[in-house]
PDB file of C-alpha atoms and ligand atoms in Angstrom:
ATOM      1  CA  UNK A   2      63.364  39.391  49.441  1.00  0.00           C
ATOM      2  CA  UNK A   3      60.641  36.653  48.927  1.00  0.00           C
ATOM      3  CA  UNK A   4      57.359  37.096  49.746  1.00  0.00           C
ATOM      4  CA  UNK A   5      56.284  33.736  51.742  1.00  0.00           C
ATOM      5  CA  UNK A   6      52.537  32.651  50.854  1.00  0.00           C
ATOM      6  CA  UNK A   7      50.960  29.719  52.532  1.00  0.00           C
ATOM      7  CA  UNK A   8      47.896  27.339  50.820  1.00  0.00           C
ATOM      8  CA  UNK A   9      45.706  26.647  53.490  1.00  0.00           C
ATOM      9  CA  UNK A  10      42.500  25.130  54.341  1.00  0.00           C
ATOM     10  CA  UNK A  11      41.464  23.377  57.672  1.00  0.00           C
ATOM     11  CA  UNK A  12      39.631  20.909  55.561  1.00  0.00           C
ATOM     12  CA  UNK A  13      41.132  18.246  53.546  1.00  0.00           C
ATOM     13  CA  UNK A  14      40.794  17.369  50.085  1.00  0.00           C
ATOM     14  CA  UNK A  15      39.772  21.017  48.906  1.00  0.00           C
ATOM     15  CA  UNK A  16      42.401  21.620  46.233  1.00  0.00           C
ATOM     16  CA  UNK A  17      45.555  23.408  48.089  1.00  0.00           C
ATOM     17  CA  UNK A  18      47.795  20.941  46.191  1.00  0.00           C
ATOM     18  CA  UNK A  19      46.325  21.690  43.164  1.00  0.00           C
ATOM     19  CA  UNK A  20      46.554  25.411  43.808  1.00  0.00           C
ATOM     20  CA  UNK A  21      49.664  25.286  45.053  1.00  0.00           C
ATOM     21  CA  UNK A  22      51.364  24.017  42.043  1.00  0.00           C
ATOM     22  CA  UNK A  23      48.779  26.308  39.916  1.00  0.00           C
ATOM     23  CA  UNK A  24      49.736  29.410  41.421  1.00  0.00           C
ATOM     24  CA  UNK A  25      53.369  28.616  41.738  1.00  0.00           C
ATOM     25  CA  UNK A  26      53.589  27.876  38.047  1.00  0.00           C
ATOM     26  CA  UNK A  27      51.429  31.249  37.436  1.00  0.00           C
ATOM     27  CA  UNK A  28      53.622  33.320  39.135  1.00  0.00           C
ATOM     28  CA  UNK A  29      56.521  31.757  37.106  1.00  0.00           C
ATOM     29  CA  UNK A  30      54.871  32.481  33.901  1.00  0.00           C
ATOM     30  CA  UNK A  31      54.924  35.958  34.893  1.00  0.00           C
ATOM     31  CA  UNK A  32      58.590  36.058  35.430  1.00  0.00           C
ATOM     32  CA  UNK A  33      58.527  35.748  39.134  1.00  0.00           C
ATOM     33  CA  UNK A  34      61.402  33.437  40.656  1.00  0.00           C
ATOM     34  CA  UNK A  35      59.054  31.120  42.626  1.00  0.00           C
ATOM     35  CA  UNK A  36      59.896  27.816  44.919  1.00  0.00           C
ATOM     36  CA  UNK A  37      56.914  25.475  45.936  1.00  0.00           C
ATOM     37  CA  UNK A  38      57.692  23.816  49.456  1.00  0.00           C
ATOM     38  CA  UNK A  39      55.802  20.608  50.169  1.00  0.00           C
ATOM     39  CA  UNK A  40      54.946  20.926  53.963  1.00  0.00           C
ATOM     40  CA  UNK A  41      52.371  18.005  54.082  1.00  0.00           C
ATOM     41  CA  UNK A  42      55.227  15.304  55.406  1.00  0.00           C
ATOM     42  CA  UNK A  43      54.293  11.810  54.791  1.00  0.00           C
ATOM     43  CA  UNK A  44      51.854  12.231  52.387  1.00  0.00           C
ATOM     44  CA  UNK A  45      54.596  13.887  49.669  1.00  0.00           C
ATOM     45  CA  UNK A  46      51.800  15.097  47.135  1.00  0.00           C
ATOM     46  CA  UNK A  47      53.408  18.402  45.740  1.00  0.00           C
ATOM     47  CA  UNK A  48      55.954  16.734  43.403  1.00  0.00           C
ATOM     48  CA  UNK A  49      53.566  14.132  41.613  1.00  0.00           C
ATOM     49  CA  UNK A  50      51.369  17.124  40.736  1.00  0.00           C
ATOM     50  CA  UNK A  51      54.596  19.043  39.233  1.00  0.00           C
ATOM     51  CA  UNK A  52      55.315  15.937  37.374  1.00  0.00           C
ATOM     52  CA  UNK A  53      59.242  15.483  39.277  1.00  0.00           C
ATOM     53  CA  UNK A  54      58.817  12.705  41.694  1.00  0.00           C
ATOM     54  CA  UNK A  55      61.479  10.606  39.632  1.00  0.00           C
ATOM     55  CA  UNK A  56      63.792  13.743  40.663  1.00  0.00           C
ATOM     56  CA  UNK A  57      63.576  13.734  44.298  1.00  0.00           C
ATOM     57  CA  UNK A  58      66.809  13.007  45.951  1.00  0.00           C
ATOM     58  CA  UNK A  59      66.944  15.116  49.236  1.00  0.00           C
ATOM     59  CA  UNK A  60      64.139  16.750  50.432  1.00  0.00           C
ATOM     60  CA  UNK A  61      63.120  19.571  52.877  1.00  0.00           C
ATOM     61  CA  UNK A  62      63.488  17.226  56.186  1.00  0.00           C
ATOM     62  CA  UNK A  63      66.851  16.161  54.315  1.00  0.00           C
ATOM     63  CA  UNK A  64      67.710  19.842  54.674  1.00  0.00           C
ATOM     64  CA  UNK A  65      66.132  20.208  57.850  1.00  0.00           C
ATOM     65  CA  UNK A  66      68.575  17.716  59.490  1.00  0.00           C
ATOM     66  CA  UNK A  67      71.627  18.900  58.571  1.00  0.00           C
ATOM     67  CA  UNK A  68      72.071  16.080  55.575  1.00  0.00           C
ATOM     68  CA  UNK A  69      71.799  17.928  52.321  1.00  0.00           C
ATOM     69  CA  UNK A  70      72.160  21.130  51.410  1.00  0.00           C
ATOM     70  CA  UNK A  71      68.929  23.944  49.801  1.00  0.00           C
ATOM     71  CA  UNK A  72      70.831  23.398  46.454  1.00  0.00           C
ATOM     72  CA  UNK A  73      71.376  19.571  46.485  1.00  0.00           C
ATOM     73  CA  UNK A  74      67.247  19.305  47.314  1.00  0.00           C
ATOM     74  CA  UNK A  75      65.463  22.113  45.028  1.00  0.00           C
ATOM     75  CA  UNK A  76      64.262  20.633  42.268  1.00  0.00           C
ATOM     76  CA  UNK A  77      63.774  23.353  38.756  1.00  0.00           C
ATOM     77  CA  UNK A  78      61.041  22.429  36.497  1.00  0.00           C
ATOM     78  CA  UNK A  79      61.642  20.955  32.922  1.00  0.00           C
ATOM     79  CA  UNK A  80      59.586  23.602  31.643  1.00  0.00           C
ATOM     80  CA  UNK A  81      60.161  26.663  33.347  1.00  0.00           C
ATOM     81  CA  UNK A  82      63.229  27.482  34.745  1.00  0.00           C
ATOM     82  CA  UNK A  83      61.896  30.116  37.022  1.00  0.00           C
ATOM     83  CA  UNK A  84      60.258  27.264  38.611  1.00  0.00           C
ATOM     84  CA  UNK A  85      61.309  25.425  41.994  1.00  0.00           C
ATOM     85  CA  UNK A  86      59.830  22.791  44.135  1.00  0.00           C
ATOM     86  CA  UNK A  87      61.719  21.488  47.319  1.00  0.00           C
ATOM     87  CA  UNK A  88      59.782  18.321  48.042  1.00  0.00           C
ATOM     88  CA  UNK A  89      59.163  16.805  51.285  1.00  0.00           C
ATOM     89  CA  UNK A  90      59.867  13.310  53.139  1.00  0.00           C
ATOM     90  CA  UNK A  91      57.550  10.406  53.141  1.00  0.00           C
ATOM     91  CA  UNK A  92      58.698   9.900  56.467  1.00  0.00           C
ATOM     92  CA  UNK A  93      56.004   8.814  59.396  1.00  0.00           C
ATOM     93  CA  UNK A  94      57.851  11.183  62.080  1.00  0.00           C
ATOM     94  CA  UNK A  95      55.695  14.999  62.167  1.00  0.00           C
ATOM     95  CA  UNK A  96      58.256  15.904  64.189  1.00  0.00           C
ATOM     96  CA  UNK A  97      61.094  15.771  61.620  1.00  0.00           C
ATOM     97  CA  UNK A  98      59.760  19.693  60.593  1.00  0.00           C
ATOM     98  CA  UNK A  99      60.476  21.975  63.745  1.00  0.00           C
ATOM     99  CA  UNK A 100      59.821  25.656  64.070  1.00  0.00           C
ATOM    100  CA  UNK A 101      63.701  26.745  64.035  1.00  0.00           C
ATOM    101  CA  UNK A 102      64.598  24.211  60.986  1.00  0.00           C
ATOM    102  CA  UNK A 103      61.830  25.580  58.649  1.00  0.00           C
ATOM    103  CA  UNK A 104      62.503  29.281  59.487  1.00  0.00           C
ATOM    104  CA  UNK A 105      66.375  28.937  58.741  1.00  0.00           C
ATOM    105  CA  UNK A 106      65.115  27.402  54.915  1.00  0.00           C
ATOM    106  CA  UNK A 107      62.986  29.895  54.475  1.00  0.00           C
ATOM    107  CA  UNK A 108      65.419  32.685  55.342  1.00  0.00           C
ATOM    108  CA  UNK A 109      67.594  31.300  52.864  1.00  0.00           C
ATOM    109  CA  UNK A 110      64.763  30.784  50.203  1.00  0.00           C
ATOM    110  CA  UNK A 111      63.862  34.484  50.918  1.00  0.00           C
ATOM    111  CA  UNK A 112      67.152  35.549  49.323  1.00  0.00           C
ATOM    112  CA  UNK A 113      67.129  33.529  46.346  1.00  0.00           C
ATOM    113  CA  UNK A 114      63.557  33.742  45.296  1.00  0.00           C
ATOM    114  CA  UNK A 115      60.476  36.165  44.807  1.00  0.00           C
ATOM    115  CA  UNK A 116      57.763  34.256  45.738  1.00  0.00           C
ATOM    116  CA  UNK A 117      58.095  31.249  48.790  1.00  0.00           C
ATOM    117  CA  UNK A 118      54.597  29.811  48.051  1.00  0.00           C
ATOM    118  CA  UNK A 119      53.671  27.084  51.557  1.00  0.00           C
ATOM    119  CA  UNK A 120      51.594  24.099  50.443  1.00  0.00           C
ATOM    120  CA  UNK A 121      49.856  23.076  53.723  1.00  0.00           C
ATOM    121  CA  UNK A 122      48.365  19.913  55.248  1.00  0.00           C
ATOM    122  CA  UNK A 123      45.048  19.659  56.074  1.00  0.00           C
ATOM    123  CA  UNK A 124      43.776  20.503  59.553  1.00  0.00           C
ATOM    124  CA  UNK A 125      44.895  22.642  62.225  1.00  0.00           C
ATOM    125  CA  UNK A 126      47.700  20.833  63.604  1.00  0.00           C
ATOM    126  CA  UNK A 127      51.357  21.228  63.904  1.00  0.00           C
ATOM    127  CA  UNK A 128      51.887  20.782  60.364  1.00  0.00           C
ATOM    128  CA  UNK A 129      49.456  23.306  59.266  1.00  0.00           C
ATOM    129  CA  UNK A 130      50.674  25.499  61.894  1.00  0.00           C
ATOM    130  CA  UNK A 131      54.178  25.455  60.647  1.00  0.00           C
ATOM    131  CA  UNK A 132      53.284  26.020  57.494  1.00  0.00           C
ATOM    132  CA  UNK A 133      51.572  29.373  58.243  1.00  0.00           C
ATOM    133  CA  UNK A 134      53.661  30.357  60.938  1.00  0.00           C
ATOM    134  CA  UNK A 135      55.824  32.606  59.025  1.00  0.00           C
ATOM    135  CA  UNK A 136      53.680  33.726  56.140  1.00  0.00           C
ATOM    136  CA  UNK A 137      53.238  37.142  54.872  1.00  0.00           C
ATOM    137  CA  UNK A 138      50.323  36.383  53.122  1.00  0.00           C
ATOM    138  CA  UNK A 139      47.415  33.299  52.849  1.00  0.00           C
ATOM    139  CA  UNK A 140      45.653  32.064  49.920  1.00  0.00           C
ATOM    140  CA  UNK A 141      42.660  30.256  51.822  1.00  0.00           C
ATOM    141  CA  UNK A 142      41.313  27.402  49.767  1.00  0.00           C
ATOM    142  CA  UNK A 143      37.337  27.071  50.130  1.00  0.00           C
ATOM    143  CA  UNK A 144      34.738  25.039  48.601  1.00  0.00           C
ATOM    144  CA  UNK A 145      31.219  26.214  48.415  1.00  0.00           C
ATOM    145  CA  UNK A 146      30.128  23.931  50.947  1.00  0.00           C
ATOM    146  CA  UNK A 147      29.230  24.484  54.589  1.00  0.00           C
ATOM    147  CA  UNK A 148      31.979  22.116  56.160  1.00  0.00           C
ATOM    148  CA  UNK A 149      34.927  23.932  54.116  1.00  0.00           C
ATOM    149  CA  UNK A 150      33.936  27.344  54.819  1.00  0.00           C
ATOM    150  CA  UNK A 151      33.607  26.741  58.554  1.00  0.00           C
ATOM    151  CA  UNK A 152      37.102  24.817  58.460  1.00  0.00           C
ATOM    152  CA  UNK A 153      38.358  27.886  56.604  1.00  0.00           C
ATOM    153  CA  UNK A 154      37.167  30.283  59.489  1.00  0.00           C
ATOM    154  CA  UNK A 155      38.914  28.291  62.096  1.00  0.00           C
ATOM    155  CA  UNK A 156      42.425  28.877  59.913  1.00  0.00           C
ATOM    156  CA  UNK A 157      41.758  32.666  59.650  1.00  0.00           C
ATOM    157  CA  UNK A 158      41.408  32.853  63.551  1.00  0.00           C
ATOM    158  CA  UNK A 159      44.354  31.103  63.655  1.00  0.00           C
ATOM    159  CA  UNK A 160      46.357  33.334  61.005  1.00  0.00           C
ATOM    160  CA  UNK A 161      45.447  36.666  62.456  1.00  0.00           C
ATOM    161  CA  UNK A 162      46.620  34.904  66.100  1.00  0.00           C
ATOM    162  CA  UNK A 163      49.201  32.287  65.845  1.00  0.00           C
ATOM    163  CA  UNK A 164      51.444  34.051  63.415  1.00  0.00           C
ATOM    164  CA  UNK A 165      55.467  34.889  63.602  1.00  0.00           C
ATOM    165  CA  UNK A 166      53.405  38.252  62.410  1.00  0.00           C
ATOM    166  CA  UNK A 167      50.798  38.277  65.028  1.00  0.00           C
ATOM    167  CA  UNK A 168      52.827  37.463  67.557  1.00  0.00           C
ATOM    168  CA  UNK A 169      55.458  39.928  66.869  1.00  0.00           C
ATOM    169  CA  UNK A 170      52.900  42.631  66.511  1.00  0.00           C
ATOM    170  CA  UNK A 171      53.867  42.867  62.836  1.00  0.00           C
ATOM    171  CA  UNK A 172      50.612  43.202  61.467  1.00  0.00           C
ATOM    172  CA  UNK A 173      48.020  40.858  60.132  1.00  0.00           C
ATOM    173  CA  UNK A 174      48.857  38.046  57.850  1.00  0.00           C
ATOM    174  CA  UNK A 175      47.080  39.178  54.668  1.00  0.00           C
ATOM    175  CA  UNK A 176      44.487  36.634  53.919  1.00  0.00           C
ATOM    176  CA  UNK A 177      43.108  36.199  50.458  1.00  0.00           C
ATOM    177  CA  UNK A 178      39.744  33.552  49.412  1.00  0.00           C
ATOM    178  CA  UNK A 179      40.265  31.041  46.736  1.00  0.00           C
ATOM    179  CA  UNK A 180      37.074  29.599  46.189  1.00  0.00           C
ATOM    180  CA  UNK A 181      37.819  26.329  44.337  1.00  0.00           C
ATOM    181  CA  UNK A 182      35.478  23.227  42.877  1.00  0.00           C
ATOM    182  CA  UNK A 183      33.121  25.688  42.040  1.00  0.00           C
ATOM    183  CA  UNK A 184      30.213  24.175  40.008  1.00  0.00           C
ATOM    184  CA  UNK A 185      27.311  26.871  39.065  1.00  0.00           C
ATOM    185  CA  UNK A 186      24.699  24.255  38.418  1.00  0.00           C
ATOM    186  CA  UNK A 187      25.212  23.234  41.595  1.00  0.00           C
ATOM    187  CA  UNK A 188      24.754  26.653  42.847  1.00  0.00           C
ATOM    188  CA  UNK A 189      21.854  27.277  40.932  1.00  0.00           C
ATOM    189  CA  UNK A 190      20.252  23.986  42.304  1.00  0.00           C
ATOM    190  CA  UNK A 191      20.972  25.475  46.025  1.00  0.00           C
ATOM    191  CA  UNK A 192      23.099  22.602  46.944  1.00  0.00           C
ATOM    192  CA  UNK A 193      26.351  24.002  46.956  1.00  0.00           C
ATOM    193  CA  UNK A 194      26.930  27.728  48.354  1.00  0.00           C
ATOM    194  CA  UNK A 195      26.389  31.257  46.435  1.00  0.00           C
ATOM    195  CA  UNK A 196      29.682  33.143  46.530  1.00  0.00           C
ATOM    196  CA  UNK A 197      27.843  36.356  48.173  1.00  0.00           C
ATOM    197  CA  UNK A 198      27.203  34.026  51.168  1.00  0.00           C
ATOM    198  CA  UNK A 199      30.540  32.840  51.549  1.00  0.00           C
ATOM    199  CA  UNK A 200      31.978  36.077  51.463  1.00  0.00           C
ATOM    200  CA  UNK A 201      29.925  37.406  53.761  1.00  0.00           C
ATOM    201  CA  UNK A 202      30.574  34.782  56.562  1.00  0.00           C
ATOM    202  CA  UNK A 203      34.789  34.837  55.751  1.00  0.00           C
ATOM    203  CA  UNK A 204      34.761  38.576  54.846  1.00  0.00           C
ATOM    204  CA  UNK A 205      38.273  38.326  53.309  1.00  0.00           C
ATOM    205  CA  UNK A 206      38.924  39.606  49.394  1.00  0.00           C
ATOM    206  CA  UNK A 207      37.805  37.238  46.759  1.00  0.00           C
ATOM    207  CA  UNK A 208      41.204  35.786  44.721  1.00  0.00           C
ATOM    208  CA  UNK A 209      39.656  34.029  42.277  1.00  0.00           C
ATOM    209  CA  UNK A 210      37.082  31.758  41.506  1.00  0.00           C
ATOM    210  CA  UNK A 211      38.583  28.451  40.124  1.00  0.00           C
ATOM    211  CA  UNK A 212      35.593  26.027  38.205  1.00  0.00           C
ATOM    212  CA  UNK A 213      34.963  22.562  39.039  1.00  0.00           C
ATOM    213  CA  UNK A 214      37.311  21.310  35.643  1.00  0.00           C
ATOM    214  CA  UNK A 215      38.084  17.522  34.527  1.00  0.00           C
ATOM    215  CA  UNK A 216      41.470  19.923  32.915  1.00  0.00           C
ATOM    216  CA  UNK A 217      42.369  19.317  36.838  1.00  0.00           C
ATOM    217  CA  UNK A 218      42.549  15.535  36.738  1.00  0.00           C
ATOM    218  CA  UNK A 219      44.046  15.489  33.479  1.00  0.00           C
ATOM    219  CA  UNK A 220      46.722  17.536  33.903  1.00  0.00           C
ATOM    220  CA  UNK A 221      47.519  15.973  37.848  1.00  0.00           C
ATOM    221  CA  UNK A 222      47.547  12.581  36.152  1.00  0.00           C
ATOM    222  CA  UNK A 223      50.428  14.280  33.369  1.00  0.00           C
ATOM    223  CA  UNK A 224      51.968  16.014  36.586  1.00  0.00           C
ATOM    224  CA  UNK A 225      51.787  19.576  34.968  1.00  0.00           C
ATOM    225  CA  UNK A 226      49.887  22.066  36.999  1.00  0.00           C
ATOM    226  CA  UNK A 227      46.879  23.023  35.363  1.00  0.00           C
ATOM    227  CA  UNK A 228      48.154  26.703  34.635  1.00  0.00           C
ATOM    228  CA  UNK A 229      50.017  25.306  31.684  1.00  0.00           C
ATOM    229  CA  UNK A 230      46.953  24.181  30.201  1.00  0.00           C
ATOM    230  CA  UNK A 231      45.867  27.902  29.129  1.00  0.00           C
ATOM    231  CA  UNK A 232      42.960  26.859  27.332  1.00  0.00           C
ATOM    232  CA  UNK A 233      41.470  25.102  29.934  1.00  0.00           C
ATOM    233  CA  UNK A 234      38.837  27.033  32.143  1.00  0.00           C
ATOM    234  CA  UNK A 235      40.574  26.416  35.459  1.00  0.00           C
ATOM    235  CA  UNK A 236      43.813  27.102  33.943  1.00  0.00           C
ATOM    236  CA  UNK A 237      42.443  30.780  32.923  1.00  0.00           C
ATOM    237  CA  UNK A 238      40.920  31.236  36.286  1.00  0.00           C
ATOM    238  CA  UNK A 239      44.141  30.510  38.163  1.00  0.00           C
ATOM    239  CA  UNK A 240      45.769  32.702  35.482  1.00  0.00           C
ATOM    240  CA  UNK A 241      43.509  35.431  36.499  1.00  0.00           C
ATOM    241  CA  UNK A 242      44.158  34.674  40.551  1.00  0.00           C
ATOM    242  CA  UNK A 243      47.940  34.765  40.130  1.00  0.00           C
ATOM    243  CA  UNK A 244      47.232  38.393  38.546  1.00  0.00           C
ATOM    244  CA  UNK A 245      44.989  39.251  41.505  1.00  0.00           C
ATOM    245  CA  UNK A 246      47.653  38.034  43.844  1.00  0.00           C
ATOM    246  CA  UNK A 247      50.359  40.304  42.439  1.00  0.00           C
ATOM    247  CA  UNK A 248      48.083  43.315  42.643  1.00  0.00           C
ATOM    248  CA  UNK A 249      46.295  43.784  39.045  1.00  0.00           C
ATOM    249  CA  UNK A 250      42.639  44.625  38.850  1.00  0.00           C
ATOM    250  CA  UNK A 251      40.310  42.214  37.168  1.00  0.00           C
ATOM    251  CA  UNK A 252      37.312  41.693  36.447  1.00  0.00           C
ATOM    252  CA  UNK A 253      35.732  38.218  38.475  1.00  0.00           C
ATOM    253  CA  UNK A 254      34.029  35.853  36.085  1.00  0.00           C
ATOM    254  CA  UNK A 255      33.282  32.331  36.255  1.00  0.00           C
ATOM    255  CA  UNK A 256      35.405  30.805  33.498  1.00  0.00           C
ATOM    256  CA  UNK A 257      32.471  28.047  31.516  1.00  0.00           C
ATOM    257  CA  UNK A 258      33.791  24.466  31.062  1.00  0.00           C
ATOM    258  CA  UNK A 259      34.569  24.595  27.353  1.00  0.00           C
ATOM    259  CA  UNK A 260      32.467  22.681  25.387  1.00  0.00           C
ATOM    260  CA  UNK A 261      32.972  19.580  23.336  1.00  0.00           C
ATOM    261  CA  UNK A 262      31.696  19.137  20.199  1.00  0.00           C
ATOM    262  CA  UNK A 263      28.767  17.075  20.860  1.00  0.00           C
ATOM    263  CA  UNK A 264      27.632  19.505  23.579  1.00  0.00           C
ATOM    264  CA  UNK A 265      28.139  22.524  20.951  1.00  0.00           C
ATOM    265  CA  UNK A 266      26.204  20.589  18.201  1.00  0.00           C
ATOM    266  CA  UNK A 267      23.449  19.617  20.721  1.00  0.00           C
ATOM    267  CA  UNK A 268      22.606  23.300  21.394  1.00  0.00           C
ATOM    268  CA  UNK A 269      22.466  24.104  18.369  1.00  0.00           C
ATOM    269  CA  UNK A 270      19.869  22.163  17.550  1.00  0.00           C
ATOM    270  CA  UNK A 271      17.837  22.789  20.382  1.00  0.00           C
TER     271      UNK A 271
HETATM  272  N1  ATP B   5      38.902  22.725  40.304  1.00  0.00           N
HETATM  273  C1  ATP B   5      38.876  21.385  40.427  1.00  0.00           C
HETATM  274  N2  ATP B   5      38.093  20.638  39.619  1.00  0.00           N
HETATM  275  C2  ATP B   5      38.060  19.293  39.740  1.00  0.00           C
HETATM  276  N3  ATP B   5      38.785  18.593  40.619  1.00  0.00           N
HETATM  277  C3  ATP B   5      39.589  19.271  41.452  1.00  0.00           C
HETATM  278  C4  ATP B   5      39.680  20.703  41.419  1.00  0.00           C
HETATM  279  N4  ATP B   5      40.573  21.096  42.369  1.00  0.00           N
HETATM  280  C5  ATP B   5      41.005  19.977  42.972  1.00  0.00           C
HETATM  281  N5  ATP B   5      40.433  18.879  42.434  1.00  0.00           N
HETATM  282  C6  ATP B   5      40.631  17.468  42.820  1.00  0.00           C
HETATM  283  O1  ATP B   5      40.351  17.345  44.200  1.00  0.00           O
HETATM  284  C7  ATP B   5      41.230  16.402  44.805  1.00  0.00           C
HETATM  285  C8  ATP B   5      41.937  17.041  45.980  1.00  0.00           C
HETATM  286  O2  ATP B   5      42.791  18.072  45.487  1.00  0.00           O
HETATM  287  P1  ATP B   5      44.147  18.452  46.233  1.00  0.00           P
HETATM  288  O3  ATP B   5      45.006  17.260  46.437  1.00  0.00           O
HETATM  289  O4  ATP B   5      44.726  19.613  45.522  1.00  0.00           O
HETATM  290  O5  ATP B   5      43.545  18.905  47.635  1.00  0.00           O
HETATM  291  P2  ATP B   5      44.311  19.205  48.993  1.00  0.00           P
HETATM  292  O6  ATP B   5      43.529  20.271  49.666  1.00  0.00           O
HETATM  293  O7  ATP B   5      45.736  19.456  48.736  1.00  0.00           O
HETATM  294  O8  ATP B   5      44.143  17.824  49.765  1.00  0.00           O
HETATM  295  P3  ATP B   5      44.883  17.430  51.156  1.00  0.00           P
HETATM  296  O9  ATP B   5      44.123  18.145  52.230  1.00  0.00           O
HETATM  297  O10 ATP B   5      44.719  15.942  51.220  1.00  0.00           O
HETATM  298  O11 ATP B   5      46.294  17.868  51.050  1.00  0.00           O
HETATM  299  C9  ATP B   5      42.173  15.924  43.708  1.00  0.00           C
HETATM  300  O12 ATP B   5      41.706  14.708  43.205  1.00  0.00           O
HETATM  301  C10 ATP B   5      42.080  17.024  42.673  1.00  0.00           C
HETATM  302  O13 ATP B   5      42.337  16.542  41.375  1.00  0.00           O
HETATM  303 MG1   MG B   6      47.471  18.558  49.590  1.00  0.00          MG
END
């Protein structure tokens, strides 16, 4: 039976594409059977990311409505075949995902897979709702701004409420921080955040701390989530995250940008 994980944020534009295709890939790498779900209809961002938008044929709404079957619309990855993505429509309607259609795919999912891993939309609406509803567990994507973590306090009200879980009086959904963007200069020049502060207003476990990284735009603009790219600093961080997330103990470091040449030559000489 799959564990069902949902990416969420309240605020838009905070990485929980990114993150979703990150940790889904992690999880793979570790031998877990994993499927990515795209719930952020219309916008369709999930499969450029994993690099298979040239593959979509049916998609989740497709499966929704009765007009293609799970098998005919999950997508495996190229490079891993413990990989899945079931992509979503570009359709206008946000009505095509309903509350009984998504919980009969992910019933089936459960069966097939280990890890059911939700990419939500931004905000609080019906999208974002859905995309929660039945989750055992949330990754909450932050960044160390003000705006973000406020958003992300909203979404943990509504995941310890508005729940299958809460609502059946099945305990809490179990919520995890991803803090992501994270640039210590920044930090150290007081205008983004300190992680201690963060914490302290969310007061949810710390998952990982993923580094502001140009490896991010690179590897979205190859569509291979940035996981694969295990030199990279954000690669390693969601590396260590995806270990956190299946229960191993590890140390939390902020992984350093690595450093070009020029930049290694430069301090030497100074
Ligand atoms: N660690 C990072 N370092 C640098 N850029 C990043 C990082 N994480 C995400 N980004 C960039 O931030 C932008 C938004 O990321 P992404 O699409 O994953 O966010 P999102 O939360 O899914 O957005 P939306 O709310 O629109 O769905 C992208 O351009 C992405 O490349
Ligand atoms: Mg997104």
């Amino acid at each position: 039976m799959a564990k069902i994980i949902v990416v969420t944020s309240g605020k838009g534009g905070v990485g929980k594409t990114t993150s979703t295709a990150a940790i889904g890939a992690g999880l793979a790498m570790r031998g877990k059977k994993t499927v990515v779900i795209d719930f952020d209809v219309g916008l369709r961002n999930l499969d450029m990311i994993m690099g298979c938008e040239r593959r979509v044929v049916f998609d989740f709404i497709n499966v929704i409505q009765g007009d293609a079957k799970i098998k005919q619309a999950l997508i495996t990855d190229r490079r891993l075949e413990n990989l899945s993505i079931l992509p979503t429509s570009q359709t206008r309607d946000k009505d095509a995902l309903t509350k009984e259609g998504v919980e009969k795919v992910l019933n089936e999912l459960r069966e097939q897979f280990d890890y059911i891993i939700c990419d939500s939309p931004a905000g609080i609406e019906r999208g974002a709702h859905l995309a929660m509803y039945y989750a055992d567990e949330a990754v909450v994507v932050t960044n160390p701004e003000v705006s973000s973590v406020r958003d992300s306090d909203r979404v943990l009200g509504l995941l310890s409420a508005k729940t299958n879980r809460a609502e059946k009086g099945e305990g809490e959904v179990k919520s995890h921080l991803l803090l992501t963007r994270y640039d210590p200069a920044r930090v150290a020049r007081g205008e983004m955040m300190k992680v201690d502060d963060i914490l302290e207003i969310l007061s949810i476990p710390l998952l990982g701390i993923i580094p502001e990284s140009t490896a991010v735009l690179k590897a979205s603009n190859v569509g291979t989530p940035v996981t694969f790219d295990t030199k990279s600093n954000a690669g390693k961080a969601y590396e260590d995250a995806v270990s956190r997330l299946i229960g191993e103990q590890l140390e939390m470091k902020i992984q350093p940008e690595r450093q070009g040449l020029f930049q290694r030559l430069l301090r030497r000489t100074a």
